[in-house]
Amino acid sequence: MNHQEKLAAANAAENKMAAALNLRWYPKYHLAARGGWVNDPNGFCYALGKYHLFYQHYPYATAWGPMHWGHAVSEDLVHWQHLPEALAPSEEYDRDGCFSGSAIEHEGKLWLLYTGHVFTAEFGDDTHLRQVQCLAVSEDGVNFKKLGVVIEPPEGFAHFRDPKVDRLPDGSFYLVLGARTPDDEGRILLYKSSDLQHWCGPEILLSSKDNDPACFMYECPDLFKAGDKYVVATSPMGLKPEGIERNNPSITQWMYGTFDGSTFKKESEFTEIDAGLSFYATQSCEAPDGRRILSAWMNMWHVSWPEDQDGWNGAFTLPREVTFENGHLCQRPVREVAALVTSTEEVADFTLSNASRTMCADAQALRLQLTLDPEKAEQSGISLGTSAVLSVDRQHGELTLTRIDKGLYLPRSVKLDPKAKVSLDVFIDRSSIEVFVNDGQQVITTRVFPQGDRELVAFASNGEAAFTAVTISQLGSSIDRLRF
Ligand code: FRU
């Protein structure tokens, strides 16, 4: 089949999936595919007058397979409309998958840079593969024409993927991509171009030797400007847990520094971008007003995905604005989330002492904002039915979001000043919780899978906690999902 035929088959498969979805955990206001499997966000950009978010997609099943690029567009980052599949594997160089990549507008067209993936032995055998960087272009932002391979790997490199393109201040282009050297060093490589078709490089932007000695591959790197700093974000493979950090099977981290067009000089060490269970392969986009926005796959490799029984698998985080403030990278939900609010309730301040209080009998899709003074309580916070607890623990000085699933507990924590009040901005959707802590200083994102009970309860155990500035906003549906 040629590319057009492959796309038509993929769209038909997705339509079939979409018609049979079980919606019990399907997000009301987070982007997810209309059916099938998704992983990384790709090609997140503002181009031809709209935001575009493409994604790794397998429309034939709820498990990973030969990767396509799904496609959705938005005017405001929160109301999304699905479009037909943008890329399908069809050529000798991308036979087994159109892997992750990025997009940019240039000369009135939308250009995609993606990795052409081929398993050279058995399908799925990661030890024998060939990866090249490919270009595709669209005049209308919907239909894409493949233009072939534009970057071949350096001699001996097999893992060589995930190009992320952006502009230098002089208007020319750079891209970063992730690579694994033949002796298992992870590298972020830098290439440059003036026309997106001819690329010079690579230069080594960053090596695991100087940053994460255990890392053998940097997946999905990004290099972007936030304030007057440059940020490197990436998903390293091979790192081990350390205390409350890096406990996930797959992690995503960032650091900031300066970048002069060739050299990145770090001014911080890598830290995890999101402390939760469900954040991987982040990608950023520059909004027309200059804001830097990021999203990520709100799942990750090697964890359970119960929604795969329901005809779909995987979703994306809320778009978040990244800022650099007082030596710290912050993330806040984009201000456009206000457009999702259907009603708001302001709750009078209250204290709880060894007690609990219902905040919402059936929390499906809402935003809960509050300030918590936990100083005198051993544990205080909120719970969602029997499937999640968000609690401040005075003993350890930690805020923990715990996913509870049939007796299995998976907690993820951030450190807090145990004596200080903490402000929480919590986004609950049908199968996710995102918690922005202290005005975006830290974020915890975890998928949760309630089996019916969705009562939202505030509690304080062994002592007294004060809950102030409490607002509950119900959020409406924002995804035009079931039709093209
Ligand atoms: C990250 C990743 C990328 C790759 C894609 C394949 O999750 O492994 O490195 O391009 O997924 O689907």
Short mmCIF file of C-alpha atoms and ligand atoms in Angstrom, two decimals:
data_model
loop_
_atom_site.label_atom_id
_atom_site.label_comp_id
_atom_site.label_asym_id
_atom_site.label_seq_id
_atom_site.Cartn_x
_atom_site.Cartn_y
_atom_site.Cartn_z
CA MET A 1 0.00 0.00 0.00
CA ASN A 2 1.20 3.54 -0.66
CA HIS A 3 1.07 6.28 1.97
CA GLN A 4 -2.44 7.44 1.02
CA GLU A 5 -3.80 3.91 1.23
CA LYS A 6 -2.08 3.31 4.56
CA LEU A 7 -3.61 6.53 5.93
CA ALA A 8 -7.07 5.58 4.70
CA ALA A 9 -6.76 2.15 6.36
CA ALA A 10 -5.58 3.76 9.61
CA ASN A 11 -8.48 6.24 9.64
CA ALA A 12 -10.97 3.43 9.05
CA ALA A 13 -9.44 1.41 11.90
CA GLU A 14 -9.61 4.39 14.24
CA ASN A 15 -13.23 5.09 13.33
CA LYS A 16 -14.06 1.52 14.24
CA MET A 17 -12.29 1.89 17.60
CA ALA A 18 -14.00 5.24 18.25
CA ALA A 19 -17.44 3.75 17.74
CA ALA A 20 -16.82 1.07 20.38
CA LEU A 21 -15.05 3.04 23.15
CA ASN A 22 -15.91 2.42 26.77
CA LEU A 23 -15.89 5.98 28.16
CA ARG A 24 -15.72 5.20 31.91
CA TRP A 25 -12.13 6.50 32.19
CA TYR A 26 -11.98 8.48 28.97
CA PRO A 27 -10.82 12.05 29.72
CA LYS A 28 -13.34 14.85 29.58
CA TYR A 29 -10.83 17.61 29.00
CA HIS A 30 -7.43 15.99 28.42
CA LEU A 31 -6.53 15.12 24.88
CA ALA A 32 -6.56 11.41 24.01
CA ALA A 33 -6.88 9.57 20.71
CA ARG A 34 -10.28 8.55 19.38
CA GLY A 35 -9.14 4.97 19.75
CA GLY A 36 -6.06 2.78 19.85
CA TRP A 37 -2.69 3.29 21.48
CA VAL A 38 -0.84 6.59 21.95
CA ASN A 39 2.52 7.48 23.43
CA ASP A 40 4.66 10.61 22.94
CA PRO A 41 3.29 13.99 21.88
CA ASN A 42 4.89 14.96 18.55
CA GLY A 43 5.00 18.09 16.43
CA PHE A 44 3.53 20.31 19.16
CA CYS A 45 3.54 23.75 17.54
CA TYR A 46 1.58 26.82 16.58
CA ALA A 47 1.43 26.89 12.79
CA LEU A 48 -0.89 28.12 10.02
CA GLY A 49 -3.03 29.88 12.64
CA LYS A 50 -3.61 26.95 15.01
CA TYR A 51 -2.00 24.82 17.67
CA HIS A 52 -1.16 21.35 16.38
CA LEU A 53 -0.50 18.36 18.53
CA PHE A 54 0.48 15.17 16.76
CA TYR A 55 1.21 11.98 18.64
CA GLN A 56 2.64 8.49 18.39
CA HIS A 57 -0.39 6.43 17.49
CA TYR A 58 -1.29 2.85 16.68
CA PRO A 59 -4.93 2.96 15.53
CA TYR A 60 -5.36 -0.81 15.15
CA ALA A 61 -5.06 -1.91 18.80
CA THR A 62 -4.58 -0.62 22.33
CA ALA A 63 -0.96 -1.83 22.42
CA TRP A 64 2.13 -0.30 20.79
CA GLY A 65 2.64 -1.23 17.13
CA PRO A 66 4.05 0.32 13.93
CA MET A 67 3.81 3.98 14.78
CA HIS A 68 1.60 6.45 12.93
CA TRP A 69 1.19 10.15 13.70
CA GLY A 70 -2.27 11.01 15.05
CA HIS A 71 -3.23 14.68 14.77
CA ALA A 72 -5.38 17.18 16.67
CA VAL A 73 -5.71 20.95 16.37
CA SER A 74 -6.85 23.68 18.72
CA GLU A 75 -7.38 27.42 18.69
CA ASP A 76 -6.86 27.80 22.42
CA LEU A 77 -4.88 24.77 23.72
CA VAL A 78 -7.88 23.34 25.57
CA HIS A 79 -10.59 22.71 22.96
CA TRP A 80 -9.22 20.09 20.57
CA GLN A 81 -10.49 18.76 17.31
CA HIS A 82 -9.24 15.47 15.90
CA LEU A 83 -8.00 15.37 12.32
CA PRO A 84 -7.23 12.39 10.10
CA GLU A 85 -3.98 10.53 10.63
CA ALA A 86 -1.00 12.60 9.40
CA LEU A 87 1.70 9.95 8.84
CA ALA A 88 1.67 6.19 8.42
CA PRO A 89 4.63 3.85 7.86
CA SER A 90 4.80 3.28 4.12
CA GLU A 91 8.35 3.60 2.79
CA GLU A 92 11.42 1.42 3.03
CA TYR A 93 13.03 3.96 5.45
CA ASP A 94 10.03 4.19 7.84
CA ARG A 95 8.64 0.72 7.23
CA ASP A 96 8.23 -0.18 10.93
CA GLY A 97 7.23 3.19 12.27
CA CYS A 98 7.10 6.96 11.95
CA PHE A 99 8.71 7.57 15.33
CA SER A 100 8.66 10.76 17.39
CA GLY A 101 9.57 14.14 16.00
CA SER A 102 8.51 17.74 15.76
CA ALA A 103 6.96 20.38 13.52
CA ILE A 104 7.52 23.97 12.48
CA GLU A 105 5.95 26.53 10.15
CA HIS A 106 8.22 27.85 7.41
CA GLU A 107 7.32 29.79 4.24
CA GLY A 108 3.60 29.28 4.86
CA LYS A 109 3.88 25.48 5.11
CA LEU A 110 3.90 23.03 7.98
CA TRP A 111 7.01 20.83 8.09
CA LEU A 112 7.39 17.61 10.08
CA LEU A 113 10.72 16.09 11.10
CA TYR A 114 10.34 12.53 12.33
CA THR A 115 12.35 9.35 12.79
CA GLY A 116 11.99 6.63 10.19
CA HIS A 117 12.28 3.36 12.06
CA VAL A 118 13.16 -0.09 10.72
CA PHE A 119 13.73 -3.31 12.66
CA THR A 120 16.46 -4.99 10.67
CA ALA A 121 15.96 -8.45 12.28
CA GLU A 122 12.66 -9.41 13.97
CA PHE A 123 9.87 -6.86 14.50
CA GLY A 124 10.36 -5.60 18.07
CA ASP A 125 14.03 -6.61 18.37
CA ASP A 126 15.59 -3.40 19.71
CA THR A 127 19.13 -4.68 19.22
CA HIS A 128 18.86 -4.65 15.43
CA LEU A 129 17.45 -1.45 14.05
CA ARG A 130 18.05 1.47 11.75
CA GLN A 131 16.81 4.98 12.48
CA VAL A 132 17.01 8.00 10.16
CA GLN A 133 15.51 11.49 10.28
CA CYS A 134 12.84 12.25 7.67
CA LEU A 135 10.97 15.29 6.42
CA ALA A 136 7.32 15.74 5.42
CA VAL A 137 5.44 18.88 4.41
CA SER A 138 1.88 20.16 4.23
CA GLU A 139 0.33 23.20 2.57
CA ASP A 140 -3.03 22.90 4.35
CA GLY A 141 -1.92 21.59 7.76
CA VAL A 142 -3.94 18.39 7.25
CA ASN A 143 -2.43 16.41 4.36
CA PHE A 144 1.29 15.64 4.46
CA LYS A 145 3.66 14.64 1.70
CA LYS A 146 6.77 12.66 2.64
CA LEU A 147 10.03 14.12 1.30
CA GLY A 148 12.36 11.33 2.41
CA VAL A 149 15.46 11.01 4.58
CA VAL A 150 17.33 14.19 5.50
CA ILE A 151 19.73 12.97 8.22
CA GLU A 152 21.55 9.62 8.25
CA PRO A 153 23.03 8.29 11.52
CA PRO A 154 26.75 8.60 12.30
CA GLU A 155 28.70 5.38 11.64
CA GLY A 156 27.78 2.64 14.13
CA PHE A 157 24.79 4.45 15.70
CA ALA A 158 21.53 2.45 15.73
CA HIS A 159 19.44 4.30 18.34
CA PHE A 160 19.21 7.76 16.79
CA ARG A 161 15.82 9.40 17.07
CA ASP A 162 13.27 12.02 18.11
CA PRO A 163 14.34 15.22 16.26
CA LYS A 164 13.05 18.42 17.89
CA VAL A 165 13.35 21.45 15.63
CA ASP A 166 13.34 25.15 16.56
CA ARG A 167 14.74 28.47 15.34
CA LEU A 168 17.94 30.23 16.31
CA PRO A 169 17.70 33.99 16.88
CA ASP A 170 18.93 34.60 13.27
CA GLY A 171 15.95 32.68 11.86
CA SER A 172 17.90 29.56 10.83
CA PHE A 173 16.99 26.16 12.25
CA TYR A 174 18.49 23.79 14.77
CA LEU A 175 17.36 20.40 15.88
CA VAL A 176 18.33 18.19 18.79
CA LEU A 177 17.91 14.42 18.81
CA GLY A 178 18.70 11.53 21.12
CA ALA A 179 21.39 8.96 20.41
CA ARG A 180 23.14 5.98 21.94
CA THR A 181 26.78 5.53 21.00
CA PRO A 182 28.06 2.04 20.13
CA ASP A 183 29.60 1.90 23.63
CA ASP A 184 26.34 2.88 25.37
CA GLU A 185 26.85 6.53 26.11
CA GLY A 186 23.71 8.66 25.88
CA ARG A 187 24.06 11.80 23.76
CA ILE A 188 21.95 14.73 22.70
CA LEU A 189 23.14 15.72 19.24
CA LEU A 190 22.71 19.09 17.56
CA TYR A 191 22.20 19.74 13.83
CA LYS A 192 21.68 23.03 11.96
CA SER A 193 20.04 24.05 8.70
CA SER A 194 18.83 27.07 6.80
CA ASP A 195 16.10 25.28 4.81
CA LEU A 196 15.05 22.20 6.87
CA GLN A 197 16.28 19.93 4.04
CA HIS A 198 20.07 20.15 4.33
CA TRP A 199 21.49 19.63 7.80
CA CYS A 200 25.01 20.17 9.20
CA GLY A 201 26.20 18.21 12.19
CA PRO A 202 26.27 16.56 14.53
CA GLU A 203 27.73 18.56 17.36
CA ILE A 204 27.48 16.99 20.81
CA LEU A 205 25.16 19.17 22.87
CA LEU A 206 25.27 16.97 25.92
CA SER A 207 26.71 13.61 26.96
CA SER A 208 25.58 11.26 29.73
CA LYS A 209 29.23 11.01 30.83
CA ASP A 210 29.04 14.54 32.28
CA ASN A 211 25.50 14.33 33.61
CA ASP A 212 24.01 10.88 34.18
CA PRO A 213 26.74 8.20 33.94
CA ALA A 214 24.14 5.38 34.12
CA CYS A 215 22.15 6.76 31.18
CA PHE A 216 22.68 4.99 27.85
CA MET A 217 20.11 6.86 25.77
CA TYR A 218 18.34 10.21 25.89
CA GLU A 219 14.87 9.88 24.38
CA CYS A 220 12.83 12.84 23.17
CA PRO A 221 15.23 15.72 23.87
CA ASP A 222 14.04 19.31 23.65
CA LEU A 223 16.07 22.53 23.78
CA PHE A 224 14.00 25.65 24.27
CA LYS A 225 14.09 29.15 25.62
CA ALA A 226 12.33 30.04 28.89
CA GLY A 227 12.87 33.64 29.97
CA ASP A 228 16.55 34.40 29.44
CA LYS A 229 17.61 30.77 29.94
CA TYR A 230 17.70 27.76 27.68
CA VAL A 231 16.24 24.52 28.97
CA VAL A 232 17.23 20.98 28.00
CA ALA A 233 14.43 18.49 28.66
CA THR A 234 14.77 14.77 27.95
CA SER A 235 13.73 11.26 28.99
CA PRO A 236 16.91 9.40 29.95
CA MET A 237 17.05 5.60 29.91
CA GLY A 238 18.99 3.58 32.46
CA LEU A 239 18.82 5.78 35.59
CA LYS A 240 18.22 4.27 39.04
CA PRO A 241 15.96 5.46 41.89
CA GLU A 242 17.45 7.81 44.49
CA GLY A 243 15.34 8.49 47.59
CA ILE A 244 12.02 9.98 46.50
CA GLU A 245 13.43 10.77 43.04
CA ARG A 246 13.57 8.70 39.88
CA ASN A 247 11.36 5.89 41.12
CA ASN A 248 9.44 5.57 37.89
CA PRO A 249 10.36 2.99 35.30
CA SER A 250 10.69 5.90 32.84
CA ILE A 251 11.57 9.41 33.91
CA THR A 252 11.70 12.86 32.32
CA GLN A 253 14.01 15.60 33.48
CA TRP A 254 15.23 19.09 32.68
CA MET A 255 18.04 21.51 33.44
CA TYR A 256 18.67 25.12 32.53
CA GLY A 257 21.68 27.05 31.32
CA THR A 258 22.82 29.15 28.38
CA PHE A 259 23.01 28.27 24.69
CA ASP A 260 24.96 30.28 22.12
CA GLY A 261 23.79 28.35 19.06
CA SER A 262 26.40 25.61 19.51
CA THR A 263 27.25 25.13 23.15
CA PHE A 264 24.89 24.53 26.05
CA LYS A 265 26.47 25.52 29.37
CA LYS A 266 24.52 24.09 32.25
CA GLU A 267 23.71 26.19 35.29
CA SER A 268 21.79 23.49 37.13
CA GLU A 269 21.71 19.70 37.38
CA PHE A 270 18.92 17.62 35.87
CA THR A 271 15.79 17.36 38.01
CA GLU A 272 12.54 15.53 37.32
CA ILE A 273 9.97 17.74 35.62
CA ASP A 274 7.01 16.02 37.23
CA ALA A 275 7.16 13.89 40.36
CA GLY A 276 4.08 11.78 39.52
CA LEU A 277 3.60 8.34 38.07
CA SER A 278 2.43 9.44 34.64
CA PHE A 279 4.61 11.89 32.75
CA TYR A 280 6.95 10.97 29.90
CA ALA A 281 8.48 12.28 26.68
CA THR A 282 7.58 15.93 27.17
CA GLN A 283 7.56 18.29 24.20
CA SER A 284 7.34 22.08 24.15
CA CYS A 285 5.79 24.63 21.80
CA GLU A 286 6.11 28.40 21.51
CA ALA A 287 2.75 30.19 21.62
CA PRO A 288 2.27 33.21 19.31
CA ASP A 289 2.51 35.50 22.37
CA GLY A 290 5.92 34.05 23.26
CA ARG A 291 4.85 31.75 26.09
CA ARG A 292 6.63 28.39 26.26
CA ILE A 293 4.06 25.62 26.66
CA LEU A 294 4.73 21.95 27.30
CA SER A 295 2.71 18.77 27.28
CA ALA A 296 3.69 15.14 27.85
CA TRP A 297 2.44 11.60 27.49
CA MET A 298 0.32 11.11 30.63
CA ASN A 299 1.44 7.48 30.96
CA MET A 300 4.79 5.84 30.63
CA TRP A 301 6.46 2.60 29.69
CA HIS A 302 6.27 -0.45 31.96
CA VAL A 303 3.27 0.49 34.12
CA SER A 304 -0.26 -0.86 33.91
CA TRP A 305 -2.77 0.83 31.63
CA PRO A 306 -6.22 -0.51 32.56
CA GLU A 307 -7.91 1.66 29.93
CA ASP A 308 -6.53 -0.68 27.30
CA GLN A 309 -9.63 -2.83 27.93
CA ASP A 310 -11.74 0.09 26.78
CA GLY A 311 -10.59 0.62 23.20
CA TRP A 312 -8.09 3.37 23.93
CA ASN A 313 -4.76 3.73 25.71
CA GLY A 314 -2.92 6.91 26.70
CA ALA A 315 -3.60 10.63 27.02
CA PHE A 316 -1.72 13.92 27.25
CA THR A 317 -1.18 16.22 30.21
CA LEU A 318 -2.78 19.63 30.32
CA PRO A 319 -0.66 22.12 28.41
CA ARG A 320 1.50 23.96 30.95
CA GLU A 321 3.25 27.28 30.73
CA VAL A 322 6.93 27.11 31.67
CA THR A 323 8.64 30.09 33.27
CA PHE A 324 12.00 30.67 34.85
CA GLU A 325 11.57 32.52 38.14
CA ASN A 326 14.08 33.14 40.93
CA GLY A 327 16.41 30.41 39.76
CA HIS A 328 13.61 27.89 39.39
CA LEU A 329 11.68 26.39 36.48
CA CYS A 330 7.94 26.64 37.17
CA GLN A 331 4.95 25.09 35.41
CA ARG A 332 1.40 26.38 35.58
CA PRO A 333 -1.68 25.19 33.71
CA VAL A 334 -2.15 27.50 30.69
CA ARG A 335 -4.52 30.37 31.49
CA GLU A 336 -6.86 29.12 28.73
CA VAL A 337 -8.08 26.37 31.11
CA ALA A 338 -10.44 29.08 32.45
CA ALA A 339 -12.47 28.51 29.28
CA LEU A 340 -13.31 24.99 30.48
CA VAL A 341 -15.08 26.15 33.64
CA THR A 342 -18.84 25.59 33.66
CA SER A 343 -19.51 26.60 37.29
CA THR A 344 -17.51 27.71 40.31
CA GLU A 345 -18.21 27.26 43.99
CA GLU A 346 -16.30 29.19 46.63
CA VAL A 347 -16.19 27.24 49.86
CA ALA A 348 -15.92 29.11 53.19
CA ASP A 349 -12.68 28.47 55.10
CA PHE A 350 -12.85 25.49 57.45
CA THR A 351 -10.70 23.46 59.81
CA LEU A 352 -10.81 19.74 60.32
CA SER A 353 -9.59 17.98 63.42
CA ASN A 354 -9.44 14.20 63.17
CA ALA A 355 -12.29 14.47 60.74
CA SER A 356 -13.24 14.42 57.09
CA ARG A 357 -15.64 16.45 54.97
CA THR A 358 -17.16 15.78 51.57
CA MET A 359 -16.15 18.40 49.00
CA CYS A 360 -17.95 16.88 46.00
CA ALA A 361 -20.09 13.74 45.92
CA ASP A 362 -19.05 12.75 42.39
CA ALA A 363 -15.84 14.37 41.17
CA GLN A 364 -15.62 13.67 37.44
CA ALA A 365 -13.92 16.66 35.87
CA LEU A 366 -13.02 19.53 38.15
CA ARG A 367 -10.40 21.93 39.39
CA LEU A 368 -9.92 22.22 43.14
CA GLN A 369 -7.84 25.12 44.43
CA LEU A 370 -7.01 25.46 48.09
CA THR A 371 -4.44 26.46 50.66
CA LEU A 372 -3.71 23.96 53.36
CA ASP A 373 -2.11 24.74 56.71
CA PRO A 374 -1.14 21.31 57.94
CA GLU A 375 1.10 22.31 60.80
CA LYS A 376 -0.78 20.60 63.60
CA ALA A 377 -2.09 17.51 61.75
CA GLU A 378 -0.05 14.41 61.12
CA GLN A 379 -1.75 13.77 57.78
CA SER A 380 -4.06 16.15 55.93
CA GLY A 381 -5.28 16.50 52.39
CA ILE A 382 -7.94 15.13 50.06
CA SER A 383 -8.95 11.74 48.73
CA LEU A 384 -10.82 10.59 45.63
CA GLY A 385 -13.02 7.60 46.49
CA THR A 386 -10.81 4.64 47.28
CA SER A 387 -8.53 5.22 44.31
CA ALA A 388 -6.29 8.15 45.25
CA VAL A 389 -5.06 10.16 48.24
CA LEU A 390 -3.22 13.47 48.16
CA SER A 391 -1.76 14.08 51.60
CA VAL A 392 0.71 16.24 53.44
CA ASP A 393 2.72 14.14 55.84
CA ARG A 394 4.14 16.18 58.71
CA GLN A 395 6.58 13.48 59.84
CA HIS A 396 8.41 13.40 56.54
CA GLY A 397 7.72 16.93 55.30
CA GLU A 398 6.29 15.54 52.06
CA LEU A 399 3.27 15.93 49.84
CA THR A 400 2.31 12.56 48.41
CA LEU A 401 -0.13 11.56 45.68
CA THR A 402 -0.93 7.87 46.05
CA ARG A 403 -2.66 5.82 43.41
CA ILE A 404 -4.56 2.94 45.02
CA ASP A 405 -5.65 0.13 42.78
CA LYS A 406 -7.09 -3.09 44.18
CA GLY A 407 -4.94 -2.91 47.30
CA LEU A 408 -1.81 -1.80 45.45
CA TYR A 409 -0.36 1.51 46.60
CA LEU A 410 1.84 3.64 44.39
CA PRO A 411 2.87 6.85 46.15
CA ARG A 412 4.87 9.67 44.56
CA SER A 413 6.11 12.55 46.72
CA VAL A 414 7.69 15.97 46.73
CA LYS A 415 9.48 17.62 49.66
CA LEU A 416 7.73 20.46 51.45
CA ASP A 417 8.59 22.86 54.21
CA PRO A 418 6.62 21.09 56.98
CA LYS A 419 5.92 24.37 58.75
CA ALA A 420 4.61 26.31 55.77
CA LYS A 421 1.17 26.50 54.24
CA VAL A 422 0.92 24.78 50.87
CA SER A 423 -1.20 25.95 47.96
CA LEU A 424 -2.65 23.22 45.75
CA ASP A 425 -4.18 23.53 42.29
CA VAL A 426 -5.63 20.11 41.52
CA PHE A 427 -7.07 18.99 38.17
CA ILE A 428 -9.18 15.87 38.35
CA ASP A 429 -10.37 14.14 35.21
CA ARG A 430 -11.99 10.75 34.73
CA SER A 431 -8.67 8.89 35.05
CA SER A 432 -6.06 11.43 36.07
CA ILE A 433 -4.99 13.83 38.78
CA GLU A 434 -2.54 16.68 38.17
CA VAL A 435 -1.41 18.64 41.20
CA PHE A 436 0.35 21.99 40.82
CA VAL A 437 2.07 22.71 44.13
CA ASN A 438 2.84 26.21 45.45
CA ASP A 439 2.05 28.06 42.26
CA GLY A 440 3.75 25.65 39.91
CA GLN A 441 6.98 25.12 41.86
CA GLN A 442 6.39 21.36 41.64
CA VAL A 443 3.90 19.15 39.83
CA ILE A 444 2.67 15.60 40.46
CA THR A 445 0.70 13.85 37.71
CA THR A 446 -0.74 10.40 38.15
CA ARG A 447 -3.32 8.38 36.22
CA VAL A 448 -5.94 6.84 38.52
CA PHE A 449 -8.71 4.38 37.72
CA PRO A 450 -11.71 4.74 40.07
CA GLN A 451 -14.16 1.84 40.04
CA GLY A 452 -17.31 3.89 40.63
CA ASP A 453 -16.73 5.76 43.91
CA ARG A 454 -15.57 9.32 43.11
CA GLU A 455 -16.36 11.14 46.35
CA LEU A 456 -13.88 13.95 46.94
CA VAL A 457 -13.14 14.26 50.66
CA ALA A 458 -10.96 16.63 52.69
CA PHE A 459 -9.41 15.14 55.82
CA ALA A 460 -7.08 15.76 58.75
CA SER A 461 -5.76 12.94 60.94
CA ASN A 462 -4.17 13.22 64.37
CA GLY A 463 -4.49 16.97 64.76
CA GLU A 464 -5.99 19.99 63.10
CA ALA A 465 -5.56 21.35 59.57
CA ALA A 466 -6.95 24.58 58.14
CA PHE A 467 -8.33 24.68 54.58
CA THR A 468 -8.60 28.19 53.13
CA ALA A 469 -9.17 29.87 49.75
CA VAL A 470 -11.08 26.77 48.62
CA THR A 471 -12.62 26.92 45.14
CA ILE A 472 -14.18 24.08 43.20
CA SER A 473 -14.69 24.65 39.46
CA GLN A 474 -16.54 22.07 37.40
CA LEU A 475 -14.91 21.63 34.00
CA GLY A 476 -16.71 20.91 30.77
CA SER A 477 -15.83 18.57 27.97
CA SER A 478 -13.36 19.97 25.51
CA ILE A 479 -12.60 17.25 23.02
CA ASP A 480 -14.51 17.00 19.79
CA ARG A 481 -13.68 13.33 19.67
CA LEU A 482 -16.19 11.17 17.96
CA ARG A 483 -16.24 12.63 14.49
CA PHE A 484 -13.84 13.98 11.91
C1 FRU B 1 9.67 7.44 23.67
C2 FRU B 1 9.89 6.64 22.41
C3 FRU B 1 10.71 7.44 21.42
C4 FRU B 1 10.32 6.85 20.10
C5 FRU B 1 8.86 6.52 20.31
C6 FRU B 1 8.39 5.27 19.61
O1 FRU B 1 8.54 7.07 24.38
O2 FRU B 1 10.50 5.41 22.71
O3 FRU B 1 12.09 7.44 21.67
O4 FRU B 1 10.51 7.71 19.02
O5 FRU B 1 8.68 6.37 21.71
O6 FRU B 1 7.01 5.14 19.71
#
